[in-house]
């Protein structure tokens, strides 16, 4: 069990850093991540920690996000990620988690960093956070039930449905699609093909 004092400290910090709506979302992601972690036999404490911190930087300025992310990732981050807060806030939040809470567990940091666009090869913990962000109880967009059902079948099916929904949404809204999101989706499809669809 995660130290209650640590959990309370992170929650209080997030409550201060985030709007009421995003703080509620954060608590929802933590709950969904714990449930998924139980379901798929993944470390509960790591899932809860990553979930509580995943949007820590979401409401910060782009300049702040850039300097935080730069301290941890430098030029390894694609310019398209560096230029867009929507894509960058996870990487900035991972840097924040390391700096503010001395979290150096690579799996936790990757799960925070990759929660928006995924990654070419994701660990089960990364997949849990990616999915929990999408299906937590406060989400009510059309199609969320389909995602929740996919998440019950397998982590990969849930994540694939998440990628597809993001890409469909971006197309519908006429927004630019980060090429990495497409690459990551294709990589997951290949991974699933090797496993007979799972
Ligand atoms: O931070 P949250 O709102 O909880 O969720 P998130 O981290 O998944 O961020 C979602 C936002 O990021 C949403 O506005 C869509 C945007 N996004 C996700 N993938 C891409 C993207 N935006 C662009 N331009 N390109 C992408 O590939
Ligand atoms: Fe986010
Ligand atoms: Fe989120």
Tab-separated table of C-alpha atoms and ligand atoms in Angstrom:
chain	number	residue	atom	x	y	z
A	1	UNK	CA	0.000	0.000	0.000
A	2	UNK	CA	1.199	3.437	-0.936
A	3	UNK	CA	2.152	5.528	2.109
A	4	UNK	CA	-1.014	7.494	2.977
A	5	UNK	CA	0.979	10.630	3.826
A	6	UNK	CA	2.665	10.553	0.406
A	7	UNK	CA	-0.671	10.124	-1.352
A	8	UNK	CA	-2.243	12.997	0.614
A	9	UNK	CA	0.721	15.244	-0.160
A	10	UNK	CA	0.502	14.602	-3.901
A	11	UNK	CA	-3.279	15.073	-3.870
A	12	UNK	CA	-2.993	18.388	-2.018
A	13	UNK	CA	-0.340	19.514	-4.513
A	14	UNK	CA	-2.537	18.577	-7.491
A	15	UNK	CA	-5.537	20.305	-5.931
A	16	UNK	CA	-3.488	23.487	-5.753
A	17	UNK	CA	-1.968	23.192	-9.241
A	18	UNK	CA	-5.129	22.225	-11.127
A	19	UNK	CA	-8.649	23.518	-11.741
A	20	UNK	CA	-11.422	21.782	-9.787
A	21	UNK	CA	-12.500	19.923	-12.928
A	22	UNK	CA	-9.042	18.619	-13.720
A	23	UNK	CA	-8.410	17.676	-10.112
A	24	UNK	CA	-11.614	15.618	-10.154
A	25	UNK	CA	-10.421	14.042	-13.420
A	26	UNK	CA	-7.074	13.246	-11.771
A	27	UNK	CA	-8.772	11.444	-8.871
A	28	UNK	CA	-10.901	9.575	-11.439
A	29	UNK	CA	-7.796	8.488	-13.340
A	30	UNK	CA	-6.224	7.243	-10.095
A	31	UNK	CA	-9.328	5.174	-9.316
A	32	UNK	CA	-9.534	3.762	-12.857
A	33	UNK	CA	-5.793	3.013	-12.880
A	34	UNK	CA	-6.017	1.096	-9.591
A	35	UNK	CA	-8.938	-0.943	-10.968
A	36	UNK	CA	-7.103	-1.754	-14.196
A	37	UNK	CA	-3.934	-2.610	-12.269
A	38	UNK	CA	-5.899	-5.098	-10.120
A	39	UNK	CA	-7.503	-6.574	-13.216
A	40	UNK	CA	-4.241	-7.049	-15.072
A	41	UNK	CA	-1.911	-7.903	-12.191
A	42	UNK	CA	0.132	-4.705	-12.294
A	43	UNK	CA	1.748	-2.866	-9.366
A	44	UNK	CA	-1.091	-0.892	-7.745
A	45	UNK	CA	1.125	1.723	-6.077
A	46	UNK	CA	2.970	2.534	-9.273
A	47	UNK	CA	-0.332	2.865	-11.126
A	48	UNK	CA	-1.784	5.180	-8.482
A	49	UNK	CA	1.358	7.320	-8.306
A	50	UNK	CA	1.584	7.760	-12.076
A	51	UNK	CA	-2.143	8.512	-12.321
A	52	UNK	CA	-2.084	11.178	-9.590
A	53	UNK	CA	0.786	12.984	-11.330
A	54	UNK	CA	-0.087	12.449	-15.015
A	55	UNK	CA	-1.626	15.910	-15.628
A	56	UNK	CA	0.449	17.823	-13.050
A	57	UNK	CA	1.729	20.212	-15.741
A	58	UNK	CA	-1.397	20.424	-17.903
A	59	UNK	CA	-2.338	23.946	-16.794
A	60	UNK	CA	1.177	25.381	-16.710
A	61	UNK	CA	2.502	27.745	-19.402
A	62	UNK	CA	4.067	26.260	-22.534
A	63	UNK	CA	7.395	27.919	-21.626
A	64	UNK	CA	7.423	26.235	-18.221
A	65	UNK	CA	6.528	22.870	-19.730
A	66	UNK	CA	9.322	23.270	-22.271
A	67	UNK	CA	12.008	24.052	-19.733
A	68	UNK	CA	10.918	21.233	-17.413
A	69	UNK	CA	10.748	18.670	-20.246
A	70	UNK	CA	14.057	19.901	-21.614
A	71	UNK	CA	15.788	19.199	-18.296
A	72	UNK	CA	14.884	15.528	-18.550
A	73	UNK	CA	14.518	14.773	-22.264
A	74	UNK	CA	16.546	17.462	-24.056
A	75	UNK	CA	16.555	17.152	-27.834
A	76	UNK	CA	15.296	13.575	-27.758
A	77	UNK	CA	11.772	15.028	-27.901
A	78	UNK	CA	10.373	15.617	-31.393
A	79	UNK	CA	9.941	19.324	-32.239
A	80	UNK	CA	6.195	18.761	-32.775
A	81	UNK	CA	5.953	17.568	-29.159
A	82	UNK	CA	8.015	20.461	-27.826
A	83	UNK	CA	5.812	22.990	-29.600
A	84	UNK	CA	2.405	21.740	-28.423
A	85	UNK	CA	1.309	21.751	-24.791
A	86	UNK	CA	-1.266	19.048	-25.488
A	87	UNK	CA	1.538	16.702	-26.517
A	88	UNK	CA	4.187	18.019	-24.126
A	89	UNK	CA	2.390	18.115	-20.774
A	90	UNK	CA	3.012	14.423	-19.995
A	91	UNK	CA	6.764	14.751	-20.538
A	92	UNK	CA	6.786	17.913	-18.421
A	93	UNK	CA	4.800	16.110	-15.706
A	94	UNK	CA	7.317	13.240	-15.655
A	95	UNK	CA	10.106	15.791	-15.118
A	96	UNK	CA	8.013	17.394	-12.374
A	97	UNK	CA	7.479	14.012	-10.680
A	98	UNK	CA	11.233	13.410	-10.660
A	99	UNK	CA	12.086	16.890	-9.406
A	100	UNK	CA	9.319	17.439	-6.861
A	101	UNK	CA	8.976	13.882	-5.546
A	102	UNK	CA	12.278	12.143	-6.317
A	103	UNK	CA	10.490	9.583	-8.439
A	104	UNK	CA	13.087	7.877	-10.599
A	105	UNK	CA	11.279	4.649	-11.456
A	106	UNK	CA	11.507	4.552	-15.270
A	107	UNK	CA	8.212	2.727	-15.665
A	108	UNK	CA	6.312	5.347	-13.645
A	109	UNK	CA	8.019	8.214	-15.476
A	110	UNK	CA	7.316	6.646	-18.889
A	111	UNK	CA	3.683	6.052	-17.968
A	112	UNK	CA	3.299	9.739	-17.096
A	113	UNK	CA	5.276	10.934	-20.126
A	114	UNK	CA	3.472	8.772	-22.678
A	115	UNK	CA	-0.115	9.112	-21.469
A	116	UNK	CA	-1.272	11.334	-24.353
A	117	UNK	CA	0.359	9.929	-27.488
A	118	UNK	CA	1.395	6.478	-26.283
A	119	UNK	CA	4.741	5.064	-27.412
A	120	UNK	CA	5.992	2.484	-29.899
A	121	UNK	CA	6.482	-0.095	-27.201
A	122	UNK	CA	4.568	0.391	-23.973
A	123	UNK	CA	4.836	-1.556	-20.720
A	124	UNK	CA	1.626	-2.808	-19.064
A	125	UNK	CA	1.835	0.121	-16.595
A	126	UNK	CA	2.092	2.632	-19.452
A	127	UNK	CA	-0.950	1.049	-21.083
A	128	UNK	CA	-2.908	1.228	-17.816
A	129	UNK	CA	-2.304	4.976	-17.455
A	130	UNK	CA	-3.023	5.683	-21.130
A	131	UNK	CA	-6.340	3.845	-20.785
A	132	UNK	CA	-7.302	5.097	-17.322
A	133	UNK	CA	-6.968	8.673	-18.595
A	134	UNK	CA	-9.509	7.850	-21.294
A	135	UNK	CA	-12.088	5.767	-19.421
A	136	UNK	CA	-12.203	7.249	-15.908
A	137	UNK	CA	-15.739	7.694	-14.548
A	138	UNK	CA	-15.986	11.432	-15.261
A	139	UNK	CA	-15.437	10.955	-19.012
A	140	UNK	CA	-18.733	11.074	-20.883
A	141	UNK	CA	-17.880	11.635	-24.556
A	142	UNK	CA	-19.663	9.575	-27.211
A	143	UNK	CA	-17.900	6.234	-27.583
A	144	UNK	CA	-16.463	6.067	-24.065
A	145	UNK	CA	-18.562	2.970	-23.260
A	146	UNK	CA	-17.022	1.194	-26.238
A	147	UNK	CA	-13.584	2.031	-24.855
A	148	UNK	CA	-14.544	0.744	-21.393
A	149	UNK	CA	-15.708	-2.541	-22.926
A	150	UNK	CA	-12.498	-2.883	-24.948
A	151	UNK	CA	-10.464	-2.231	-21.783
A	152	UNK	CA	-12.205	-5.178	-20.111
A	153	UNK	CA	-11.218	-7.523	-22.931
A	154	UNK	CA	-7.509	-6.761	-22.889
A	155	UNK	CA	-5.131	-3.872	-22.256
A	156	UNK	CA	-4.085	-3.916	-25.905
A	157	UNK	CA	-7.654	-3.853	-27.202
A	158	UNK	CA	-8.404	-0.907	-24.945
A	159	UNK	CA	-5.295	1.035	-25.948
A	160	UNK	CA	-5.922	0.356	-29.646
A	161	UNK	CA	-9.484	1.665	-29.294
A	162	UNK	CA	-8.020	4.724	-27.534
A	163	UNK	CA	-5.584	5.443	-30.366
A	164	UNK	CA	-8.371	5.029	-32.899
A	165	UNK	CA	-10.667	7.349	-30.993
A	166	UNK	CA	-7.968	10.027	-30.685
A	167	UNK	CA	-7.194	9.870	-34.397
A	168	UNK	CA	-10.901	9.964	-35.310
A	169	UNK	CA	-11.422	12.935	-33.002
A	170	UNK	CA	-8.480	14.852	-34.473
A	171	UNK	CA	-9.709	14.181	-38.022
A	172	UNK	CA	-13.213	15.311	-37.110
A	173	UNK	CA	-11.938	18.520	-35.527
A	174	UNK	CA	-9.601	19.262	-38.435
A	175	UNK	CA	-6.593	19.208	-36.102
A	176	UNK	CA	-3.046	18.172	-36.947
A	177	UNK	CA	-2.332	14.532	-36.147
A	178	UNK	CA	1.046	13.927	-34.527
A	179	UNK	CA	2.698	11.347	-36.758
A	180	UNK	CA	4.008	9.546	-33.654
A	181	UNK	CA	0.438	8.768	-32.583
A	182	UNK	CA	-0.111	6.972	-35.896
A	183	UNK	CA	3.259	5.203	-35.649
A	184	UNK	CA	2.464	4.061	-32.109
A	185	UNK	CA	-0.940	2.751	-33.159
A	186	UNK	CA	0.592	0.789	-36.019
A	187	UNK	CA	3.260	-0.668	-33.723
A	188	UNK	CA	0.553	-1.864	-31.326
A	189	UNK	CA	-1.380	-3.469	-34.184
A	190	UNK	CA	1.775	-5.376	-35.175
A	191	UNK	CA	2.325	-6.428	-31.539
A	192	UNK	CA	-1.264	-7.707	-31.378
A	193	UNK	CA	-0.985	-9.598	-34.648
A	194	UNK	CA	1.874	-11.611	-33.133
A	195	UNK	CA	-0.401	-12.479	-30.209
A	196	UNK	CA	-3.412	-13.524	-32.282
A	197	UNK	CA	-5.346	-10.326	-31.699
A	198	UNK	CA	-4.598	-9.865	-27.975
B	1	LIG	O1	-4.830	15.811	-20.541
B	1	LIG	P1	-6.178	15.189	-20.780
B	1	LIG	O2	-7.177	16.183	-21.329
B	1	LIG	O3	-6.717	14.448	-19.611
B	1	LIG	O4	-5.997	14.079	-21.932
B	1	LIG	P2	-4.739	13.875	-22.901
B	1	LIG	O5	-3.468	13.969	-22.178
B	1	LIG	O6	-5.021	12.597	-23.645
B	1	LIG	O7	-4.783	15.106	-23.858
B	1	LIG	C1	-5.712	15.144	-24.804
B	1	LIG	C2	-5.489	16.347	-25.687
B	1	LIG	O8	-4.371	16.131	-26.543
B	1	LIG	C3	-6.707	16.459	-26.542
B	1	LIG	O9	-7.062	17.830	-26.629
B	1	LIG	C4	-6.272	15.921	-27.869
B	1	LIG	C5	-4.791	16.203	-27.881
B	1	LIG	N1	-4.039	15.243	-28.686
B	1	LIG	C6	-3.856	13.922	-28.482
B	1	LIG	N2	-3.167	13.357	-29.490
B	1	LIG	C7	-2.890	14.364	-30.340
B	1	LIG	C8	-3.444	15.560	-29.828
B	1	LIG	N3	-3.339	16.742	-30.451
B	1	LIG	C9	-2.690	16.789	-31.617
B	1	LIG	N4	-2.583	17.965	-32.233
B	1	LIG	N5	-2.140	15.685	-32.186
B	1	LIG	C10	-2.210	14.425	-31.603
B	1	LIG	O10	-1.725	13.443	-32.166
B	2	LIG	FE1	-3.128	14.613	-20.126
B	3	LIG	FE1	-5.652	13.373	-18.087
